[in-house]
């Protein structure tokens, strides 16, 4: 559906990702381009020391790796870059108790959260317990009937079954009442988590807490995922029993959970993910092999493949109430059985996509019916709780406001929240903590339970809080651009060199460049009714191809006429199709160039 002039309204009648009504609910907020300034002399000097291009050196300096030693460490992650596990407060006590339980054949229960972080961490710890000669059962709570964190009924069941030690993964740091029950009833609970402790109450009464973000922990990297904390405990225990050869295989599953939980891929996480992704298709884990097959991941994989192909299929299990299947998949001993489970996850992911679209549309409609909000709070009766976090992410992205989406059932609402920019979400929730039955999370995302009669009070209080805290920068979406690049220097060689900055993700995003003076060479071509393909050329006649994912929606209100001179913000990538590789500019934004 292309014409000599492309307008968004030409395709509004199509079945786009949110539908016609939703597209009209929000105006497109123009992004503020923030272009990084560089010290070109410093870049030249570092480039000479590292034998890289000045462009790559400039990117390293901008990412705070401006000296030779730190830059080399960033470019060449290795096992030596992992921090000493014993620096984690509580890890010695936790390890000793688990090893004692293994030696004395006690019953151990691993309790993992229902997301990728929790399920991968559960699989990892169970694997280590088996390696060290022990056995364990596991519990992944039902998102809908049990909710997040520990609960007393399931602990009672574990106690009745003879369990004496419980290890949590990615949860537990705010489970005060269940942990008080466990302590009173002779259950030793070891909490491994990475979420923030309660500011006033501190840690819950666990046998041991391993969490880099707990009070008094001086661990040098606070950005570990839940599975990363589990990995550090595994490392400590394996070393105690002289079995550290197992670590390299554990890094693969740790990398998946770290990427999926959108943790910063800097510092220790960078080493974990870079090492874990190496030869991932060669994994011995039959479940992971089957999942990669279902996701069509067959060659060397990047963090993008994990984040957008593998992780959604794993996350869909928890969202659609089959989270146990993740642990079962990764523990499969038969490839045929692994394929069946992977197919179930693939099917659940497609179901999740359909449900997510429906709930997101309804959430946008609810938002449009409210007055303008600094903190968006929307609620609906019976909305699928497995996808409300995804709906919150979409609203936060489009409206550029912190957002809570709540699902109400029988007078109780369960919600997910997502933040924008540097607005600290958990601090906002703590400002009205008296309204919640339960809440927790961190700066960027949170979950909560609240009585339905308190939703309007919550909306008022959070809007008052956000109105006082949100700055103009918070209210304006920013597009951080790494450098101006001339069209004459654009080539596949640039793309190849940029791969040295992998793995990309939170804290280490793909570089975004801007090039001026590109001319739209032909009609904008609409792909799958929502993406745009652009033909471009520069004044010297060099031709480029641009692809703008979700460009139909993102270009709303703009005209893309052949012959227009524009400046484009993009990431250069290699597009491989039918054995041919060519340069492709993945567009983030564009504007007219006068």
CSV table of C-alpha atoms in Angstrom, one decimal, residues 112-447:
chain,number,residue,atom,x,y,z
A,112,UNK,CA,11.1,-19.6,41.9
A,113,UNK,CA,9.2,-16.6,40.6
A,114,UNK,CA,7.0,-17.2,37.5
A,115,UNK,CA,9.0,-15.0,35.1
A,116,UNK,CA,12.1,-15.9,33.0
A,117,UNK,CA,14.4,-14.7,35.8
A,118,UNK,CA,12.8,-17.0,38.4
A,119,UNK,CA,12.3,-20.1,36.3
A,120,UNK,CA,15.8,-20.1,34.8
A,121,UNK,CA,17.2,-19.5,38.3
A,122,UNK,CA,15.2,-22.4,39.7
A,123,UNK,CA,16.5,-24.7,36.9
A,124,UNK,CA,20.0,-23.6,37.7
A,125,UNK,CA,19.9,-24.2,41.4
A,126,UNK,CA,18.2,-27.6,41.0
A,127,UNK,CA,21.0,-28.6,38.5
A,128,UNK,CA,23.7,-27.6,41.0
A,129,UNK,CA,21.9,-29.5,43.9
A,130,UNK,CA,21.9,-32.6,41.7
A,131,UNK,CA,25.5,-32.1,40.7
A,132,UNK,CA,26.4,-32.0,44.4
A,133,UNK,CA,24.5,-35.2,45.2
A,134,UNK,CA,21.3,-33.8,46.5
A,135,UNK,CA,17.6,-33.8,45.4
A,136,UNK,CA,15.1,-31.1,45.4
A,137,UNK,CA,11.5,-30.3,44.5
A,138,UNK,CA,10.4,-27.0,43.1
A,139,UNK,CA,7.4,-24.6,43.3
A,140,UNK,CA,6.6,-22.0,40.8
A,141,UNK,CA,3.5,-20.1,42.1
A,142,UNK,CA,0.5,-19.6,40.0
A,143,UNK,CA,0.4,-16.0,39.0
A,144,UNK,CA,-3.4,-15.8,39.3
A,145,UNK,CA,-4.2,-17.8,42.4
A,146,UNK,CA,-1.1,-17.3,44.5
A,147,UNK,CA,0.5,-14.1,43.1
A,148,UNK,CA,4.0,-12.9,43.5
A,149,UNK,CA,6.3,-14.1,46.3
A,150,UNK,CA,6.0,-16.6,49.1
A,151,UNK,CA,2.7,-17.7,50.6
A,152,UNK,CA,1.8,-19.6,53.7
A,153,UNK,CA,-0.5,-22.3,52.2
A,154,UNK,CA,2.3,-23.6,49.9
A,155,UNK,CA,4.9,-23.4,52.7
A,156,UNK,CA,2.5,-25.5,54.9
A,157,UNK,CA,2.2,-28.1,52.1
A,158,UNK,CA,6.0,-28.2,51.8
A,159,UNK,CA,6.4,-28.6,55.5
A,160,UNK,CA,3.9,-31.4,55.5
A,161,UNK,CA,5.9,-33.1,52.8
A,162,UNK,CA,9.0,-33.1,54.9
A,163,UNK,CA,10.8,-30.1,53.4
A,164,UNK,CA,13.3,-28.5,55.8
A,165,UNK,CA,15.1,-26.1,53.5
A,166,UNK,CA,13.5,-23.6,51.1
A,167,UNK,CA,15.5,-21.6,48.6
A,168,UNK,CA,13.8,-18.7,46.9
A,169,UNK,CA,14.8,-17.3,43.5
A,170,UNK,CA,14.0,-13.8,42.4
A,171,UNK,CA,11.5,-13.3,45.3
A,172,UNK,CA,11.1,-13.2,49.0
A,173,UNK,CA,12.8,-10.0,50.1
A,174,UNK,CA,9.4,-8.5,51.1
A,175,UNK,CA,7.6,-11.7,52.1
A,176,UNK,CA,7.5,-10.9,55.9
A,177,UNK,CA,4.4,-12.8,57.0
A,178,UNK,CA,5.2,-16.1,55.2
A,179,UNK,CA,8.8,-15.9,56.4
A,180,UNK,CA,7.7,-15.3,60.0
A,181,UNK,CA,5.5,-18.4,59.7
A,182,UNK,CA,8.4,-20.4,58.3
A,183,UNK,CA,10.7,-19.4,61.1
A,184,UNK,CA,8.1,-20.3,63.7
A,185,UNK,CA,7.4,-23.6,62.1
A,186,UNK,CA,11.0,-24.9,61.7
A,187,UNK,CA,11.5,-24.2,58.0
A,188,UNK,CA,14.9,-22.7,57.1
A,189,UNK,CA,14.3,-20.3,54.2
A,190,UNK,CA,17.2,-18.9,52.2
A,191,UNK,CA,16.1,-15.9,50.2
A,192,UNK,CA,18.0,-15.2,47.0
A,193,UNK,CA,16.6,-12.0,45.4
A,194,UNK,CA,17.7,-8.8,43.7
A,195,UNK,CA,14.7,-6.6,44.4
A,196,UNK,CA,14.9,-3.7,46.9
A,197,UNK,CA,14.4,-4.4,50.6
A,198,UNK,CA,11.6,-2.7,52.5
A,199,UNK,CA,13.1,0.7,53.4
A,200,UNK,CA,11.7,0.8,56.9
A,201,UNK,CA,11.6,-2.9,57.8
A,202,UNK,CA,14.8,-4.1,56.2
A,203,UNK,CA,15.1,-7.8,55.6
A,204,UNK,CA,12.5,-10.4,56.5
A,205,UNK,CA,13.3,-13.1,59.1
A,206,UNK,CA,15.0,-15.6,56.8
A,207,UNK,CA,17.7,-18.1,57.7
A,208,UNK,CA,19.9,-16.2,55.3
A,209,UNK,CA,19.5,-13.5,52.6
A,210,UNK,CA,21.6,-13.3,49.5
A,211,UNK,CA,20.8,-10.1,47.7
A,212,UNK,CA,23.3,-7.4,46.5
A,213,UNK,CA,20.6,-4.8,47.2
A,214,UNK,CA,20.0,-5.6,50.8
A,215,UNK,CA,21.1,-3.2,53.6
A,216,UNK,CA,24.8,-3.7,54.5
A,217,UNK,CA,25.8,-5.6,51.4
A,218,UNK,CA,28.9,-4.2,49.8
A,219,UNK,CA,28.9,-6.3,46.7
A,220,UNK,CA,30.4,-4.2,43.9
A,221,UNK,CA,27.7,-4.7,41.3
A,222,UNK,CA,24.1,-4.1,42.3
A,223,UNK,CA,22.7,-4.9,38.9
A,224,UNK,CA,22.6,-8.7,39.1
A,225,UNK,CA,19.4,-10.4,37.9
A,226,UNK,CA,17.6,-12.9,40.2
A,227,UNK,CA,19.2,-15.7,38.2
A,228,UNK,CA,22.5,-13.9,38.5
A,229,UNK,CA,22.3,-14.0,42.3
A,230,UNK,CA,21.4,-17.7,42.1
A,231,UNK,CA,24.4,-18.2,39.8
A,232,UNK,CA,26.7,-16.6,42.4
A,233,UNK,CA,25.3,-18.9,45.1
A,234,UNK,CA,25.9,-21.8,42.8
A,235,UNK,CA,29.4,-20.7,42.1
A,236,UNK,CA,30.2,-20.5,45.8
A,237,UNK,CA,28.8,-24.0,46.5
A,238,UNK,CA,30.5,-25.6,43.5
A,239,UNK,CA,33.8,-24.1,44.6
A,240,UNK,CA,33.3,-25.4,48.1
A,241,UNK,CA,33.1,-28.9,46.6
A,242,UNK,CA,35.8,-28.4,43.9
A,243,UNK,CA,33.4,-28.7,40.9
A,244,UNK,CA,33.7,-25.3,39.2
A,245,UNK,CA,34.0,-27.0,35.8
A,246,UNK,CA,30.2,-26.8,35.7
A,247,UNK,CA,30.2,-23.0,35.7
A,248,UNK,CA,30.5,-22.5,31.9
A,249,UNK,CA,27.3,-24.4,31.2
A,250,UNK,CA,25.4,-22.6,33.9
A,251,UNK,CA,26.4,-19.2,32.3
A,252,UNK,CA,24.1,-20.1,29.3
A,253,UNK,CA,20.9,-20.2,31.3
A,254,UNK,CA,22.1,-17.3,33.5
A,255,UNK,CA,22.6,-15.2,30.3
A,256,UNK,CA,19.0,-15.9,29.2
A,257,UNK,CA,17.5,-14.9,32.5
A,258,UNK,CA,19.6,-11.7,32.7
A,259,UNK,CA,18.7,-10.5,29.2
A,260,UNK,CA,15.0,-11.4,29.7
A,261,UNK,CA,14.8,-9.4,33.0
A,262,UNK,CA,16.2,-6.4,31.1
A,263,UNK,CA,19.1,-5.9,33.5
A,264,UNK,CA,21.9,-3.6,32.7
A,265,UNK,CA,24.4,-5.3,30.4
A,266,UNK,CA,27.4,-3.6,31.9
A,267,UNK,CA,29.8,-4.7,34.5
A,268,UNK,CA,29.5,-8.3,35.7
A,269,UNK,CA,26.3,-8.8,33.7
A,270,UNK,CA,28.2,-8.0,30.5
A,271,UNK,CA,30.6,-10.8,31.2
A,272,UNK,CA,27.8,-13.2,32.2
A,273,UNK,CA,25.9,-12.6,29.0
A,274,UNK,CA,28.8,-12.4,26.6
A,275,UNK,CA,30.2,-15.7,27.9
A,276,UNK,CA,26.8,-17.3,28.1
A,277,UNK,CA,26.0,-16.5,24.5
A,278,UNK,CA,29.1,-18.1,23.2
A,279,UNK,CA,28.2,-21.2,21.3
A,280,UNK,CA,24.7,-21.2,22.6
A,281,UNK,CA,23.4,-23.3,19.7
A,282,UNK,CA,25.9,-25.9,20.9
A,283,UNK,CA,24.2,-26.3,24.3
A,284,UNK,CA,23.8,-29.8,25.7
A,285,UNK,CA,20.4,-28.8,27.3
A,286,UNK,CA,17.8,-30.5,25.2
A,287,UNK,CA,15.0,-28.2,26.3
A,288,UNK,CA,17.0,-25.1,25.3
A,289,UNK,CA,17.8,-26.8,22.0
A,290,UNK,CA,14.1,-27.5,21.4
A,291,UNK,CA,13.1,-23.9,22.3
A,292,UNK,CA,15.7,-22.4,20.0
A,293,UNK,CA,14.3,-24.7,17.2
A,294,UNK,CA,10.8,-23.5,17.9
A,295,UNK,CA,12.0,-19.8,17.8
A,296,UNK,CA,13.9,-20.4,14.6
A,297,UNK,CA,17.3,-19.6,16.3
A,298,UNK,CA,19.9,-21.8,14.6
A,299,UNK,CA,23.0,-19.8,14.1
A,300,UNK,CA,25.2,-17.7,16.5
A,301,UNK,CA,22.8,-15.8,18.7
A,302,UNK,CA,22.8,-12.3,20.1
A,303,UNK,CA,21.1,-10.6,23.0
A,304,UNK,CA,18.4,-9.5,20.5
A,305,UNK,CA,17.6,-13.2,19.7
A,306,UNK,CA,17.2,-14.0,23.4
A,307,UNK,CA,15.2,-10.8,24.2
A,308,UNK,CA,12.8,-11.0,21.2
A,309,UNK,CA,12.6,-14.7,20.4
A,310,UNK,CA,13.5,-16.9,23.3
A,311,UNK,CA,12.5,-14.8,26.3
A,312,UNK,CA,8.9,-14.1,25.1
A,313,UNK,CA,8.2,-17.8,24.7
A,314,UNK,CA,9.5,-18.5,28.2
A,315,UNK,CA,7.7,-15.5,29.7
A,316,UNK,CA,4.5,-16.5,28.0
A,317,UNK,CA,4.4,-19.6,30.2
A,318,UNK,CA,4.2,-17.6,33.4
A,319,UNK,CA,1.8,-15.1,31.9
A,320,UNK,CA,-0.6,-17.8,30.6
A,321,UNK,CA,-0.3,-20.1,33.7
A,322,UNK,CA,2.0,-22.9,32.6
A,323,UNK,CA,5.3,-21.6,34.2
A,324,UNK,CA,6.1,-25.1,35.5
A,325,UNK,CA,6.7,-26.1,31.9
A,326,UNK,CA,9.8,-24.0,31.8
A,327,UNK,CA,11.6,-26.0,34.5
A,328,UNK,CA,10.2,-29.2,33.0
A,329,UNK,CA,11.5,-28.2,29.6
A,330,UNK,CA,15.0,-27.3,30.7
A,331,UNK,CA,15.2,-30.6,32.7
A,332,UNK,CA,14.0,-32.8,29.8
A,333,UNK,CA,16.0,-35.9,29.2
A,334,UNK,CA,14.3,-36.8,25.8
A,335,UNK,CA,14.5,-34.5,22.8
A,336,UNK,CA,11.1,-35.6,21.6
A,337,UNK,CA,9.5,-34.6,24.9
A,338,UNK,CA,11.4,-31.3,24.9
A,339,UNK,CA,10.0,-30.6,21.4
A,340,UNK,CA,6.4,-31.1,22.7
A,341,UNK,CA,7.0,-28.7,25.6
A,342,UNK,CA,8.6,-26.2,23.3
A,343,UNK,CA,5.6,-26.4,21.0
A,344,UNK,CA,3.3,-25.7,24.0
A,345,UNK,CA,5.3,-22.6,24.9
A,346,UNK,CA,5.2,-21.4,21.3
A,347,UNK,CA,1.5,-21.8,21.2
A,348,UNK,CA,1.1,-20.0,24.6
A,349,UNK,CA,3.2,-17.2,23.2
A,350,UNK,CA,0.8,-16.7,20.3
A,351,UNK,CA,-2.1,-16.8,22.7
A,352,UNK,CA,-0.3,-14.2,24.8
A,353,UNK,CA,0.2,-11.9,21.8
A,354,UNK,CA,-3.6,-12.0,21.0
A,355,UNK,CA,-4.6,-11.4,24.6
A,356,UNK,CA,-2.0,-8.6,25.0
A,357,UNK,CA,-3.4,-6.8,22.0
A,358,UNK,CA,-6.9,-6.9,23.3
A,359,UNK,CA,-6.1,-5.8,26.8
A,360,UNK,CA,-3.8,-3.0,25.6
A,361,UNK,CA,-6.6,-1.6,23.4
A,362,UNK,CA,-8.9,-1.6,26.3
A,363,UNK,CA,-6.3,0.0,28.6
A,364,UNK,CA,-5.8,2.8,26.0
A,365,UNK,CA,-9.5,3.3,25.8
A,366,UNK,CA,-9.8,3.6,29.6
A,367,UNK,CA,-6.9,6.1,29.6
A,368,UNK,CA,-8.6,8.3,26.9
A,369,UNK,CA,-11.7,8.5,29.1
A,370,UNK,CA,-9.8,10.1,32.0
A,371,UNK,CA,-8.5,13.6,32.4
A,372,UNK,CA,-4.9,14.2,31.4
A,373,UNK,CA,-2.7,12.4,34.0
A,374,UNK,CA,0.9,12.8,35.0
A,375,UNK,CA,0.8,9.2,36.4
A,376,UNK,CA,-1.5,7.0,34.3
A,377,UNK,CA,-3.6,4.6,36.4
A,378,UNK,CA,-6.1,2.6,34.5
A,379,UNK,CA,-8.2,-0.4,35.6
A,380,UNK,CA,-10.5,-3.0,34.1
A,381,UNK,CA,-12.7,-5.8,35.4
A,382,UNK,CA,-11.3,-9.2,34.6
A,383,UNK,CA,-8.4,-8.0,32.5
A,384,UNK,CA,-6.0,-10.9,31.9
A,385,UNK,CA,-3.4,-10.4,34.7
A,386,UNK,CA,-0.7,-12.2,32.6
A,387,UNK,CA,-0.4,-9.3,30.2
A,388,UNK,CA,-1.2,-6.1,32.2
A,389,UNK,CA,2.5,-5.5,32.6
A,390,UNK,CA,3.0,-5.5,28.8
A,391,UNK,CA,0.0,-3.2,28.5
A,392,UNK,CA,1.6,-0.8,31.0
A,393,UNK,CA,4.8,-0.8,29.0
A,394,UNK,CA,3.0,0.1,25.9
A,395,UNK,CA,1.1,3.0,27.5
A,396,UNK,CA,4.2,4.3,29.3
A,397,UNK,CA,6.0,4.2,25.9
A,398,UNK,CA,3.3,6.0,24.0
A,399,UNK,CA,2.1,8.5,26.6
A,400,UNK,CA,5.6,8.9,28.1
A,401,UNK,CA,4.2,8.8,31.6
A,402,UNK,CA,4.7,6.3,34.5
A,403,UNK,CA,1.8,3.9,34.2
A,404,UNK,CA,-0.1,1.3,36.3
A,405,UNK,CA,-2.6,-1.1,34.7
A,406,UNK,CA,-4.8,-2.9,37.1
A,407,UNK,CA,-7.0,-6.0,36.7
A,408,UNK,CA,-10.0,-6.1,39.1
A,409,UNK,CA,-11.6,-9.3,40.3
A,410,UNK,CA,-14.0,-9.6,43.3
A,411,UNK,CA,-13.1,-6.2,44.7
A,412,UNK,CA,-9.3,-6.8,44.6
A,413,UNK,CA,-7.0,-5.3,41.9
A,414,UNK,CA,-3.7,-6.8,40.8
A,415,UNK,CA,-1.5,-4.4,38.9
A,416,UNK,CA,1.8,-3.9,37.1
A,417,UNK,CA,3.6,-0.6,36.8
A,418,UNK,CA,6.2,0.7,34.4
A,419,UNK,CA,8.2,3.9,34.6
A,420,UNK,CA,9.7,6.4,32.2
A,421,UNK,CA,13.2,8.0,32.0
A,422,UNK,CA,14.7,8.3,35.5
A,423,UNK,CA,11.4,8.6,37.4
A,424,UNK,CA,11.8,6.2,40.4
A,425,UNK,CA,8.7,4.1,40.4
A,426,UNK,CA,9.1,2.3,43.8
A,427,UNK,CA,9.6,5.6,45.6
A,428,UNK,CA,6.4,6.8,44.0
A,429,UNK,CA,4.5,3.8,45.3
A,430,UNK,CA,6.1,4.1,48.8
A,431,UNK,CA,4.6,7.6,49.0
A,432,UNK,CA,1.1,6.1,49.2
A,433,UNK,CA,2.0,2.7,50.7
A,434,UNK,CA,-1.0,2.7,53.0
A,435,UNK,CA,-3.3,2.2,50.0
A,436,UNK,CA,-1.8,-1.2,49.0
A,437,UNK,CA,-2.4,-4.7,50.3
A,438,UNK,CA,1.0,-5.6,48.9
A,439,UNK,CA,3.5,-4.0,46.5
A,440,UNK,CA,7.2,-4.3,45.5
A,441,UNK,CA,9.6,-3.8,42.7
A,442,UNK,CA,12.3,-1.3,41.7
A,443,UNK,CA,12.9,2.0,39.9
A,444,UNK,CA,11.6,0.9,36.5
A,445,UNK,CA,8.9,-1.7,37.2
A,446,UNK,CA,6.7,-2.8,40.1
A,447,UNK,CA,3.7,-5.0,41.0
